[in-house]
Coordinates of C-alpha atoms and ligand atoms in Angstrom, one line a residue:
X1 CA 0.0 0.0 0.0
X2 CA 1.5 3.6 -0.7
X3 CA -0.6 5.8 -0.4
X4 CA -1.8 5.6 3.3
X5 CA 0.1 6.0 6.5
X6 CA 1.9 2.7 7.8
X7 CA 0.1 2.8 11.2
X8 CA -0.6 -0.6 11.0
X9 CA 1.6 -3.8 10.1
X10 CA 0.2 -5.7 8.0
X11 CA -0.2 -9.5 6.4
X12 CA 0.6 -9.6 2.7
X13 CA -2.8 -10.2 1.5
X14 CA -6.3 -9.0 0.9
X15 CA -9.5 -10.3 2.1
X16 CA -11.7 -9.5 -1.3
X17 CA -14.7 -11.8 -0.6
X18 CA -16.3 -13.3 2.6
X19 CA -18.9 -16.0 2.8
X20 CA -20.5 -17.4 6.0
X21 CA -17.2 -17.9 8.2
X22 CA -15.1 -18.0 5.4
X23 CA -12.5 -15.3 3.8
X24 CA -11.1 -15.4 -0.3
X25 CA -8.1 -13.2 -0.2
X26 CA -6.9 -11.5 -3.8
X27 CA -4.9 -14.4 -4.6
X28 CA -7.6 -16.9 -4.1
X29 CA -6.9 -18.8 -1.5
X30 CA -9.5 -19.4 0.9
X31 CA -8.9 -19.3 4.4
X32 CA -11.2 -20.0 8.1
X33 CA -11.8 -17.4 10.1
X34 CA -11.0 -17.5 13.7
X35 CA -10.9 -13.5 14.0
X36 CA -14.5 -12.2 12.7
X37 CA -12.8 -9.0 11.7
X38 CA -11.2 -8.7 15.4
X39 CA -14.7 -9.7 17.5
X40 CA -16.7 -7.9 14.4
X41 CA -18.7 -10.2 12.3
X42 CA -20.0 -12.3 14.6
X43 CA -22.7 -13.8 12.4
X44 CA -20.3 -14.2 9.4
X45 CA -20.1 -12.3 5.8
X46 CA -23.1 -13.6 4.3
X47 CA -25.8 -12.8 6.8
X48 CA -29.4 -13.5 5.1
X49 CA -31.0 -11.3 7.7
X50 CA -28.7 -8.2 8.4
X51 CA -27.5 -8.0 4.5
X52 CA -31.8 -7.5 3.6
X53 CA -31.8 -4.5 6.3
X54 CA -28.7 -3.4 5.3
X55 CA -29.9 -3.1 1.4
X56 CA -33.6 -2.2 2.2
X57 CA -32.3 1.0 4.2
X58 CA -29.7 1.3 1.7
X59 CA -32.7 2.2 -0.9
X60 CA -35.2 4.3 1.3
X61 CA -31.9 6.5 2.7
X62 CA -29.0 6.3 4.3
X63 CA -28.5 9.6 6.5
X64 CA -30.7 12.3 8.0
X65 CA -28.4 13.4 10.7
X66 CA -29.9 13.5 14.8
X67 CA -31.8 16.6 14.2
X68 CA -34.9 14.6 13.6
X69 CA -36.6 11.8 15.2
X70 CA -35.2 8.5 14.2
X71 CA -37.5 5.7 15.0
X72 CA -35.0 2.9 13.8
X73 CA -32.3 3.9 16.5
X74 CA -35.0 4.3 19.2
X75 CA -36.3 0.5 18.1
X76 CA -32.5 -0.5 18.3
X77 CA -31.9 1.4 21.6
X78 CA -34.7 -0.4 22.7
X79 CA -33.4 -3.9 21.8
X80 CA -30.1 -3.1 23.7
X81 CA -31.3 -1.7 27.1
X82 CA -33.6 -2.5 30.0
X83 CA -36.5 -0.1 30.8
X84 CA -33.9 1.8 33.2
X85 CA -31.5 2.4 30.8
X86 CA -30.9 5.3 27.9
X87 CA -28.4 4.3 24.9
X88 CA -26.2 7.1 22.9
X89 CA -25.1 6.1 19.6
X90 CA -22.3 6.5 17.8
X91 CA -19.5 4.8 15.1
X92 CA -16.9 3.3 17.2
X93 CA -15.6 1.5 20.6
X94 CA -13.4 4.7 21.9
X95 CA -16.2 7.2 21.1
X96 CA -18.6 4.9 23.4
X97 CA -16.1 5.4 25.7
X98 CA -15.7 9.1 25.4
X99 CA -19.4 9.5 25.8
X100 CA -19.0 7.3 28.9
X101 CA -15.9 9.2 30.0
X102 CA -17.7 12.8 29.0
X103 CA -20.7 11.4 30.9
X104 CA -19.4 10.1 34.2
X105 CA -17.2 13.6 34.9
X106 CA -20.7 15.6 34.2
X107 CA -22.8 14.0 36.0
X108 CA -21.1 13.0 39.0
X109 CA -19.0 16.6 39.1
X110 CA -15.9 15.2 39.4
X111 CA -12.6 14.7 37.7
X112 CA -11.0 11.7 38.2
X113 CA -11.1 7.9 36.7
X114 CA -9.8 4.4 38.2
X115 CA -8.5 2.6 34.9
X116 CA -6.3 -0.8 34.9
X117 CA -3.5 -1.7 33.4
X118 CA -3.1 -3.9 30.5
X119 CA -6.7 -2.4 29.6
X120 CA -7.5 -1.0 26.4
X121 CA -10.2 1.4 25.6
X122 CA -9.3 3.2 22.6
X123 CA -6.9 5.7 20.6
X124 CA -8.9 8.9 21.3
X125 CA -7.4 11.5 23.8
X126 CA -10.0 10.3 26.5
X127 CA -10.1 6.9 25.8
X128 CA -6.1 6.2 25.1
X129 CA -6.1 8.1 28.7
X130 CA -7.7 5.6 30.1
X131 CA -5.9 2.8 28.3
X132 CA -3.3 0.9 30.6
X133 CA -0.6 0.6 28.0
X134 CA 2.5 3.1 27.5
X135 CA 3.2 1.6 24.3
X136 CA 0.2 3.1 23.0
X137 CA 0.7 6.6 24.9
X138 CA 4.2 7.0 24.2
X139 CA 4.7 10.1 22.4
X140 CA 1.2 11.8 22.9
X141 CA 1.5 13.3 26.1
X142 CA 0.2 15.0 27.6
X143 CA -2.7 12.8 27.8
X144 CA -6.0 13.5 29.4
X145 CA -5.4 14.5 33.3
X146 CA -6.9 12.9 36.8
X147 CA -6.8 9.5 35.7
X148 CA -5.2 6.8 37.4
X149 CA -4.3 3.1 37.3
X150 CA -4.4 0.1 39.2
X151 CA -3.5 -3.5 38.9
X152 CA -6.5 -5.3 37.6
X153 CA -7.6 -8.2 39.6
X154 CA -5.1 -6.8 42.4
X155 CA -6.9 -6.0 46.0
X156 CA -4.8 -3.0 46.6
X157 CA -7.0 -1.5 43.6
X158 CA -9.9 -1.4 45.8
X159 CA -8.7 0.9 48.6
X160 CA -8.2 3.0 45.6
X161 CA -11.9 3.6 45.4
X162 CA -13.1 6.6 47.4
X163 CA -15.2 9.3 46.9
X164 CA -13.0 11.5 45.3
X165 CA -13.4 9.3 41.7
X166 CA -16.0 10.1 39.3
X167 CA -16.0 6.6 38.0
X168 CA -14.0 3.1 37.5
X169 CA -13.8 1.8 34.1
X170 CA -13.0 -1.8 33.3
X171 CA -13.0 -4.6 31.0
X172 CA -14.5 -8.1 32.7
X173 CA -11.9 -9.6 30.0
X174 CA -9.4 -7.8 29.3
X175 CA -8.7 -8.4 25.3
X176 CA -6.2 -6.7 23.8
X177 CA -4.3 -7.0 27.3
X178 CA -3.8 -10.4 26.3
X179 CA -7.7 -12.4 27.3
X180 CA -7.0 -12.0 31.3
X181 CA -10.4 -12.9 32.6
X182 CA -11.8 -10.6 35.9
X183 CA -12.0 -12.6 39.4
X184 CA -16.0 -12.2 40.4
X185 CA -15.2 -11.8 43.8
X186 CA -12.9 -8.9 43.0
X187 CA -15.1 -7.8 40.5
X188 CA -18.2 -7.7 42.9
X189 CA -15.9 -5.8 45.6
X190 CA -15.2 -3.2 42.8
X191 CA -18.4 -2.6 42.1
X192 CA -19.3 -2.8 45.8
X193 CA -16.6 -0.1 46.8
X194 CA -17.9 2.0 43.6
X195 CA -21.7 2.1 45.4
X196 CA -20.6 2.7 48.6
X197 CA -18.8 5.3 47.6
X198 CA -21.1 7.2 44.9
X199 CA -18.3 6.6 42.1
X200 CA -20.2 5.5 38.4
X201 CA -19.1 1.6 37.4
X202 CA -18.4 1.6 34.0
X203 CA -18.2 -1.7 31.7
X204 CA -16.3 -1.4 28.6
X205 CA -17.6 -4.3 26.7
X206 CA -16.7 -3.2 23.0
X207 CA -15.3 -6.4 22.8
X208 CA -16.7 -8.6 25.5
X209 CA -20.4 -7.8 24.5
X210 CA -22.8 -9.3 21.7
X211 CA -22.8 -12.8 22.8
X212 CA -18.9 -13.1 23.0
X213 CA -18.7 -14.9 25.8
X214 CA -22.1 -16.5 25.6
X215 CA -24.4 -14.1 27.1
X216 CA -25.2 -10.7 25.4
X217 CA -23.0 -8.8 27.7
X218 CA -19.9 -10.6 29.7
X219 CA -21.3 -8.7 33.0
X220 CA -24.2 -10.5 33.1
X221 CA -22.1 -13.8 34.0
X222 CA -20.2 -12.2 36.6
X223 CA -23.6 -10.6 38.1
X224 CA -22.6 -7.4 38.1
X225 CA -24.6 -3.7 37.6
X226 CA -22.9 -1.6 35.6
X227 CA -24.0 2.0 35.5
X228 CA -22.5 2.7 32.1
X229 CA -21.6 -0.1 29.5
X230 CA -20.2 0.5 25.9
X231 CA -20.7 -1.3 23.0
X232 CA -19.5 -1.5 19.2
X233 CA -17.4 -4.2 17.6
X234 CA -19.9 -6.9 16.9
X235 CA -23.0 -4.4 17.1
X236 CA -23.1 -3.7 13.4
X237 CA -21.5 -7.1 12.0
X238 CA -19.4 -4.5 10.4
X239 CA -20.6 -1.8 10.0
X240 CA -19.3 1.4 12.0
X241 CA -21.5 1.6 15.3
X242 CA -20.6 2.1 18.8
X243 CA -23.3 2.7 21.7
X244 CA -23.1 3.7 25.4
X245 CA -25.9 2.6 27.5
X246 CA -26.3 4.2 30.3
X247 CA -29.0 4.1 33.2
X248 CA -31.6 6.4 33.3
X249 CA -30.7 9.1 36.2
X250 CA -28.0 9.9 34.0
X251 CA -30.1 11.7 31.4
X252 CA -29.8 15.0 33.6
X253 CA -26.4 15.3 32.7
X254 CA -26.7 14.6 28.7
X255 CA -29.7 16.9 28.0
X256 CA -29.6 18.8 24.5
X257 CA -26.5 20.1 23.4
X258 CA -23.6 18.7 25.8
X259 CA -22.6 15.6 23.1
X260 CA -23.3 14.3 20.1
X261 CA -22.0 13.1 16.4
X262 CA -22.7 13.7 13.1
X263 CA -23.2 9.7 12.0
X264 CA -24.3 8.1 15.1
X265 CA -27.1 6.1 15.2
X266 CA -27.3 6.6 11.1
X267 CA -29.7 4.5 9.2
X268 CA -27.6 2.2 7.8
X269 CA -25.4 1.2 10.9
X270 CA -29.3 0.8 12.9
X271 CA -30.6 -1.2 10.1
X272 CA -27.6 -3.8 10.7
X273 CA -27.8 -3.6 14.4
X274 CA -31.2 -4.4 14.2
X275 CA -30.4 -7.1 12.5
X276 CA -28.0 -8.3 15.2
X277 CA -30.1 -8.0 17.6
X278 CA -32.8 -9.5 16.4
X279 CA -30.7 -12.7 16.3
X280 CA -29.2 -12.3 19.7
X281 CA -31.9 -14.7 21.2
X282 CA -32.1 -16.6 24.2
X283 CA -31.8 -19.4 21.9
X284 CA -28.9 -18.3 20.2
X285 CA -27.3 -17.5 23.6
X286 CA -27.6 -21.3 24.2
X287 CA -25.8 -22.5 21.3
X288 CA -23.2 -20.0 21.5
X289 CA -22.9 -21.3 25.2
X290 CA -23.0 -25.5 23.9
X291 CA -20.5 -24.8 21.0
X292 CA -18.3 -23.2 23.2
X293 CA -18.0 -25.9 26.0
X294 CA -17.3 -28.2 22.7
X295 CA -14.7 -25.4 21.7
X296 CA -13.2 -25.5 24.9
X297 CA -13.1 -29.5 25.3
X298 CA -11.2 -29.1 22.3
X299 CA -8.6 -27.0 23.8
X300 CA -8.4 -28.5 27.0
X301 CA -7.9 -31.6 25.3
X302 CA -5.5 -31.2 22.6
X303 CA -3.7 -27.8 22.7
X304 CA -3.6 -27.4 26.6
X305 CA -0.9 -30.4 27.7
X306 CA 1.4 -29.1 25.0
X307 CA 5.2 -27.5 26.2
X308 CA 4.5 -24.8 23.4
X309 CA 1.4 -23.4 25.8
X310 CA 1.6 -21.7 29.3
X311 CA -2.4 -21.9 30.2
X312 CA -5.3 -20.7 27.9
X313 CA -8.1 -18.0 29.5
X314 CA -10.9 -16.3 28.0
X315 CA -14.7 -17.2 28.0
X316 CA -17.1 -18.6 25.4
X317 CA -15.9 -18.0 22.0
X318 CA -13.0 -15.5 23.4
X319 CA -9.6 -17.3 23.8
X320 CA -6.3 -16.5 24.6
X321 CA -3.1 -19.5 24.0
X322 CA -0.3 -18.1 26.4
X323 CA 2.6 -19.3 24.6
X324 CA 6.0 -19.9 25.6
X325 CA 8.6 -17.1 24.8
X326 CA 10.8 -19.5 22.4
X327 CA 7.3 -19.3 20.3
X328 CA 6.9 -15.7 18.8
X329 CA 2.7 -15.5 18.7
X330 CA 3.4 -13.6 14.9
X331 CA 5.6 -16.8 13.4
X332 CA 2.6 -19.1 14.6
X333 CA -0.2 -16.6 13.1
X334 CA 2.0 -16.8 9.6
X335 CA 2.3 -20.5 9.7
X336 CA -1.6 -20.7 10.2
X337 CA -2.0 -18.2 7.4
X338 CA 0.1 -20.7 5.1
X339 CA -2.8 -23.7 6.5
X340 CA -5.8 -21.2 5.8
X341 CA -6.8 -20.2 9.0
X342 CA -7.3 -16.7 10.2
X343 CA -6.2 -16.1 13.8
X344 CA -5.4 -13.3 16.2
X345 CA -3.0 -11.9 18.4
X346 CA -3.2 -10.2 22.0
X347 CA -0.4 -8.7 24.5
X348 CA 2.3 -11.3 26.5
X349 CA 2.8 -13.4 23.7
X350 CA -0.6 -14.5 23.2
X351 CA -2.7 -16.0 20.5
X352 CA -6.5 -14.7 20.5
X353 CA -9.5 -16.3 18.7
X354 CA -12.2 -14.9 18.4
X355 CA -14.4 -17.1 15.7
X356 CA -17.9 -15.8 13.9
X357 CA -20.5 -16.9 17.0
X358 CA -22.1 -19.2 14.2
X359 CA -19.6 -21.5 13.4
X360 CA -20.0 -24.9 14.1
X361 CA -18.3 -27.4 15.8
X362 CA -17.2 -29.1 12.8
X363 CA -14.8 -26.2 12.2
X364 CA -14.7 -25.1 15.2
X365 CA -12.6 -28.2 15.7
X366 CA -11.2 -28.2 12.6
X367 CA -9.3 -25.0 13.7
X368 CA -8.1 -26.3 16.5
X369 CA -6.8 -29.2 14.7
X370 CA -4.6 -26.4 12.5
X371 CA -3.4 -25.2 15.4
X372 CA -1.8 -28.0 17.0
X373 CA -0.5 -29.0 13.6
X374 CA 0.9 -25.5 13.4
X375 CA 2.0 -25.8 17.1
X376 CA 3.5 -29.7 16.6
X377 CA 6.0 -28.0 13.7
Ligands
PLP401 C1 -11.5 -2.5 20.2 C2 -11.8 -2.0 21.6 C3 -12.0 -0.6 21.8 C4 -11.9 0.4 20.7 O1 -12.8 0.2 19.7 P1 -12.6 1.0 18.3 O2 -13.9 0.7 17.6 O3 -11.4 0.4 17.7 O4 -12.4 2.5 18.6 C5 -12.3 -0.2 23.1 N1 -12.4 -1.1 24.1 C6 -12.2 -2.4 23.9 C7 -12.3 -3.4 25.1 C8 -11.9 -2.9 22.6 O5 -11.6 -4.2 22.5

């Protein structure tokens, strides 16, 4: 590529054409795909439902802009709260978490945020701010002020929590910081210390949400009540959306005028939310929940005992392979590349997989089965 700046490394292919949880790249070879576009396309490329919403908005119109009422993103808002909550829409993870970020300062009156290290929340000022990483920081200081980290999963982080902070923001799985799942008793004790102390709870679950990990938001397994969550990744199969859901009370503090964007909540991103959400059943839940204790069985069973691995972590169809240092997590995802299968990285060395939520064990162990030949070399 030469004409666009070299932000990101990347494999020497192109993905042209997708079908179902398959990928044809520009040199036809046609690969599995354990990534869904980095937790994106959860139901695949060829989604019957979400591709007719998609194309019937696409022919009535595609953008009016928030000055008027929108009856497709209140239908859509309505599909991803409870009656106590309010959503805010807009076209990517870190702008959910601005609005959270925006939101939780306003309406609380203070200044300061309780992030983690090793989390990720985005490359916007606010949101890189909060992210635990230096890498990403390094030479954009000076970032966003009064925000402050603590270990995640660490109990020192909970005497942190007094009622100087506006708000704690966390991941329950921690993605990019290479798939380190939250302990629910030191979860609950977060969020405990956040009530007792009038400080918001927010759940980042850009990634963790949708039916990830089995249930349409992580939280929910680790029977927590967040104030704020944000959405986006899988929320549009693809297409740009983020959303911050926030409850109710909140609304005082986001009347008319404080935030907003230009595309969020458009027409077309709604029409293939709705679409996701539609699907997002009870039912689906279920066999998102069955395939993944097959998926796990599978790893337990065949790529867990192996010298090459550490541990593996993650929930549902999220999983991190901790692998040793002699095994560079990029030569692994280029040998997979060269047996047709899509996979993912993470921090510490760690391979991510994140596959469509409607694959099927078939392939689901067929992957796994490429891996460990990969793994074996
Ligand atoms: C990907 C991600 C983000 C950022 O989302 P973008 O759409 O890339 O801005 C924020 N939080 C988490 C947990 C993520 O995984």
């Amino acid at each position: 590529m030469k004409h666009v700046f070299p932000t990101y490394s990347r494999f020497p292919f192109d993905l042209v054409e997708g079908h179902d949880v398959y990928l044809t790249d520009d040199q036809q070879n046609t690969y599995l795909d354990f990534t869904s576009g980095i937790g994106v396309c959860s139901f695949g490329y060829s989604n019957k439902i979400i591709q007719d919403k998609v194309s019937d908005q696409l022919k009535k119109v595609w953008h009016t802009s928030n000055l008027y009422e929108n009856q497709l993103q209140d239908k859509v808002a309505g599909q991803l709260c409870n009656d106590d909550q309010l959503a805010f829409f807009c076209n990517s993870g870190t702008e959910a978490n601005e609005a959270a970020f925006k939101l939780a300062r306003k309406y609380t009156g203070k200044t300061t945020v309780l992030a983690f290290n090793n989390g990720f929340h985005g490359r916007t000022y606010g949101s890189m701010s909060l992210t635990g990483n230096p890498d990403i920081q390094k030479g954009f200081e000076p970032l966003v002020p009064d925000v402050e980290f603590a270990n995640y999963n660490d109990e020192k982080a909970i005497d942190l929590i007094d009622s100087n902070l506006a708000a704690v923001i966390l991941e329950v799985i921690q993605g990019e910081g290479g798939v380190v799942v939250g302990d629910k008793e030191w979860l609950q004790k977060v969020q405990a210390a956040c009530h007792e102390n009038q400080v918001l709870l927010i759940i980042d679950e850009v990634q963790t949400g949708i039916g990830r990990t089995g249930s349409k938001f992580a939280f929910e397994q680790f029977d927590l009540q967040p104030d704020i969550i944000t959405s986006a990744k899988a929320l549009g199969n693809g297409t740009p959306i983020g959303a911050m859901i926030g409850n109710k009370e909140l609304a005082s503090a986001f009347g008319p005028g404080t935030h907003g964007t230009t595309f969020g909540g458009n027409k077309l991103s709604m029409a293939a939310a709705n679409g996701v959400l539609e699907q997002l059943t009870p039912d689906f839940l279920e066999s998102v929940q069955s395939k993944a204790e097959f998926l796990w069985d599978q790893l337990n069973e065949k790529i867990k005992p192996f010298d090459k691995v550490t541990s593996i972590s993650g929930l549902g169809f999220m999983v991190g392979i901790h692998l040793i240092d002699d095994v560079a997590v990029s030569d692994v995802i280029s040998e997979l590349h060269k047996q047709c299968l899509l996979t993912l990285s993470a921090k510490h060395n760690t391979l991510r997989l994140l596959p469509p939520l409607i694959m099927d064990e078939k392939n689901l162990e067929k992957g796994v089965e490429l891996i460990l030949e990969v793994l074996t070399k």
